[in-house]
Structures are given as structure tokens and as C-alpha cells.
Amino acid sequence: MSLQLRVAQASELEEILDYEQKKLKESFPDENERTFQAWHARWRKESLEHYLPSGWCFLARDSAQETSFSSEGLLIGYFLAQPMLFLDGQTQSLWVEHVQYSSLQARDELCELAYRIAREKHLQRVYFPNTKVILNAISSFKPEEWGTQALVVKTTKA
């Protein structure tokens, strides 16, 4: 697999929705249940419309596989994020709202990218969704629980 990471564009909204619908179909064979889950998903259309233009969301593509959506390769993961000012006593943090992936390599590289970008931009913390699979991806960054819904990783010594 030849993984390429880059900033997500607002024009890729439909591709991301299609990707998520396919992932949802794998987990929920019943159409009614899929519809209900999509209403409450962090990737629903209005969420994507908010996050994608921000420039803080990234895609992972397998450039070895072309698709009808993109000649750059098959979408195999992405994250939605935005900078947060004055959160939990910190001046600047990165809030990662959602991470989706089709391979562990994509998951790990996307989580590492979020951490690396926060450090490069001098943000003080990164907040990730508190799930076991995300915890596995960021364990080397020494995450701490922040409430029940988020994990926090410090990106500075402060």
C-alpha cells in the first residue's frame, strides 16, 4: 500500500459521505438502523460542511488504487479536526472530532499526523476521541483521559 496524506478539501464531502456509508453498511446491515446511526454520526453532512473548509482535516489515500471519485487513489481514512482556543486552561489546542480508517496503517499515520501538526503549529494539546482503537494508535504519546469522551496528549512540556 502506498499511503498518501494530505489536507482534505470541501469538494471531497460526497466522497467522504460515500466512504462512511460503506463503512456503516459493514457494521449495520439493517437499512433503518444505518439511517438512525447516520443521524447521530460525527461525520454527518453538516459536520463535514463545518470541518472540511477549515484546513485542519486530512485524508489518507492508497495511491495504488484509483477510484471513480479521485485519480489520487482510494480513500482509506481521514480525520476531522479544528483548533480550539482557551480550552481547559490552554491557549491553543487541536480538537480531533472524528477519525475513520480502513487500515491500521492509515489510523496510525493519521493520528501521528494530528500530533505532529499540533507540535509544528505550537499548539499545546491534542484531544482525540476516547476509543480503544485510538488509544492503541496514540499510546506512545502518553495520552490521558479527559472526561469520558476524550483523550488528551500534551504537545509541549508545559
Coordinates of C-alpha atoms in Angstrom, one line a residue:
M1 CA 0.0 0.0 0.0
S2 CA 1.3 3.4 -1.0
L3 CA -0.2 5.8 1.6
Q4 CA -0.5 9.5 0.8
L5 CA -1.7 12.0 3.4
R6 CA -2.9 15.5 2.5
V7 CA -5.4 18.2 3.6
A8 CA -9.0 17.4 2.9
Q9 CA -11.0 19.7 0.6
A10 CA -14.6 20.7 0.9
S11 CA -15.1 19.4 -2.6
E12 CA -14.5 15.9 -1.2
L13 CA -17.5 15.9 1.0
E14 CA -19.5 13.5 -1.2
E15 CA -16.7 11.0 -1.4
I16 CA -16.3 11.0 2.4
L17 CA -20.1 10.5 2.9
D18 CA -20.0 7.6 0.4
Y19 CA -17.0 6.1 2.3
E20 CA -18.8 6.4 5.6
Q21 CA -22.0 4.9 4.3
K22 CA -20.0 1.9 3.1
K23 CA -18.3 1.6 6.5
L24 CA -21.7 1.9 8.2
K25 CA -23.2 -0.8 5.9
E26 CA -20.5 -3.2 7.1
S27 CA -21.5 -2.6 10.8
F28 CA -25.2 -2.3 10.4
P29 CA -26.9 -4.5 7.7
D30 CA -30.3 -3.1 8.5
E31 CA -31.1 0.0 6.5
N32 CA -33.3 1.6 9.2
E33 CA -30.5 1.1 11.8
R34 CA -28.0 2.6 9.4
T35 CA -30.2 5.7 8.9
F36 CA -30.6 6.1 12.6
Q37 CA -26.8 5.8 13.2
A38 CA -26.1 8.3 10.4
W39 CA -28.3 10.9 12.0
H40 CA -26.0 10.9 15.1
A41 CA -22.7 10.4 13.4
R42 CA -19.8 12.8 13.9
W43 CA -19.4 12.7 10.1
R44 CA -22.9 13.8 9.1
K45 CA -23.1 16.3 6.3
E46 CA -23.4 19.4 8.4
S47 CA -20.4 18.4 10.4
L48 CA -18.4 17.8 7.2
E49 CA -19.5 21.2 5.9
H50 CA -18.2 22.8 9.1
Y51 CA -14.9 21.0 9.4
L52 CA -13.7 20.4 5.8
P53 CA -13.2 24.1 4.8
S54 CA -11.1 24.7 8.0
G55 CA -7.8 23.3 6.5
W56 CA -7.3 21.1 9.6
C57 CA -8.8 17.9 8.2
F58 CA -6.6 15.3 6.5
L59 CA -7.2 12.3 4.1
A60 CA -5.3 9.1 3.7
R61 CA -5.3 7.6 0.2
D62 CA -3.9 4.5 -1.2
S63 CA -2.4 5.9 -4.4
A64 CA -2.0 2.4 -5.9
Q65 CA -5.8 2.2 -6.3
E66 CA -7.7 4.6 -8.5
T67 CA -11.5 5.2 -8.0
S68 CA -14.3 7.0 -9.7
F69 CA -14.0 9.8 -7.1
S70 CA -10.3 10.5 -7.4
S71 CA -7.3 9.7 -9.6
E72 CA -5.2 10.3 -6.5
G73 CA -6.2 6.9 -5.0
L74 CA -8.7 5.2 -2.8
L75 CA -9.8 6.9 0.3
I76 CA -8.8 4.7 3.2
G77 CA -9.0 7.1 6.1
Y78 CA -9.4 10.7 7.3
F79 CA -9.8 12.8 10.4
L80 CA -11.9 15.9 11.2
A81 CA -10.2 18.5 13.4
Q82 CA -10.2 22.1 14.3
P83 CA -8.1 24.4 16.6
M84 CA -9.7 25.3 19.9
L85 CA -8.8 28.5 21.7
F86 CA -8.8 28.7 25.5
L87 CA -9.9 25.1 26.2
D88 CA -9.2 23.6 29.6
G89 CA -6.8 26.4 30.5
Q90 CA -4.7 26.1 27.4
T91 CA -4.3 28.9 24.8
Q92 CA -4.4 26.7 21.7
S93 CA -5.3 23.0 21.3
L94 CA -6.3 20.8 18.4
W95 CA -9.7 19.0 18.7
V96 CA -9.9 15.9 16.6
E97 CA -13.6 15.2 16.3
H98 CA -13.5 12.0 14.3
V99 CA -11.0 9.5 12.9
Q100 CA -12.1 6.9 10.3
Y101 CA -9.9 4.4 8.6
S102 CA -9.8 1.2 6.7
S103 CA -6.4 0.0 7.7
L104 CA -4.3 0.2 10.9
Q105 CA -1.5 1.9 9.0
A106 CA -3.9 4.7 8.0
R107 CA -5.2 5.0 11.5
D108 CA -1.7 5.2 13.0
E109 CA -0.4 7.7 10.4
L110 CA -3.4 9.9 10.7
C111 CA -3.2 10.1 14.5
E112 CA 0.6 10.7 14.3
L113 CA -0.1 13.5 11.7
A114 CA -2.5 15.2 14.0
Y115 CA 0.0 15.1 16.8
R116 CA 2.9 16.3 14.6
I117 CA 0.9 19.2 13.1
A118 CA -0.1 20.3 16.6
R119 CA 3.5 20.4 17.6
E120 CA 4.6 22.2 14.5
K121 CA 2.0 24.8 14.9
H122 CA 2.9 25.2 18.6
L123 CA -0.5 24.0 19.9
Q124 CA -0.4 22.8 23.5
R125 CA -2.6 19.7 23.3
V126 CA -4.4 17.4 21.0
Y127 CA -7.8 16.0 22.0
F128 CA -8.7 12.6 20.4
P129 CA -11.9 10.6 20.7
N130 CA -11.7 8.2 23.7
T131 CA -11.9 4.8 22.0
K132 CA -9.8 1.7 22.5
V133 CA -8.6 1.8 18.8
I134 CA -7.5 5.4 19.0
L135 CA -5.8 4.7 22.4
N136 CA -3.8 2.0 20.7
A137 CA -2.7 4.4 18.0
I138 CA -1.6 7.2 20.3
S139 CA -0.2 5.2 23.3
S140 CA 3.4 6.3 22.6
F141 CA 2.3 9.9 23.1
K142 CA 1.3 9.1 26.7
P143 CA -2.4 10.1 26.4
E144 CA -4.5 10.9 29.5
E145 CA -8.3 10.7 29.8
W146 CA -10.1 14.0 29.6
G147 CA -13.6 13.2 30.9
T148 CA -15.2 10.1 29.4
Q149 CA -15.3 11.2 25.8
A150 CA -11.8 12.4 25.0
L151 CA -8.1 11.5 25.4
V152 CA -5.6 14.4 25.6
V153 CA -2.0 14.4 24.5
K154 CA 0.4 17.2 25.5
T155 CA 2.4 18.5 22.7
T156 CA 4.6 20.9 24.8
K157 CA 6.5 20.5 28.1
A158 CA 4.1 22.9 29.9

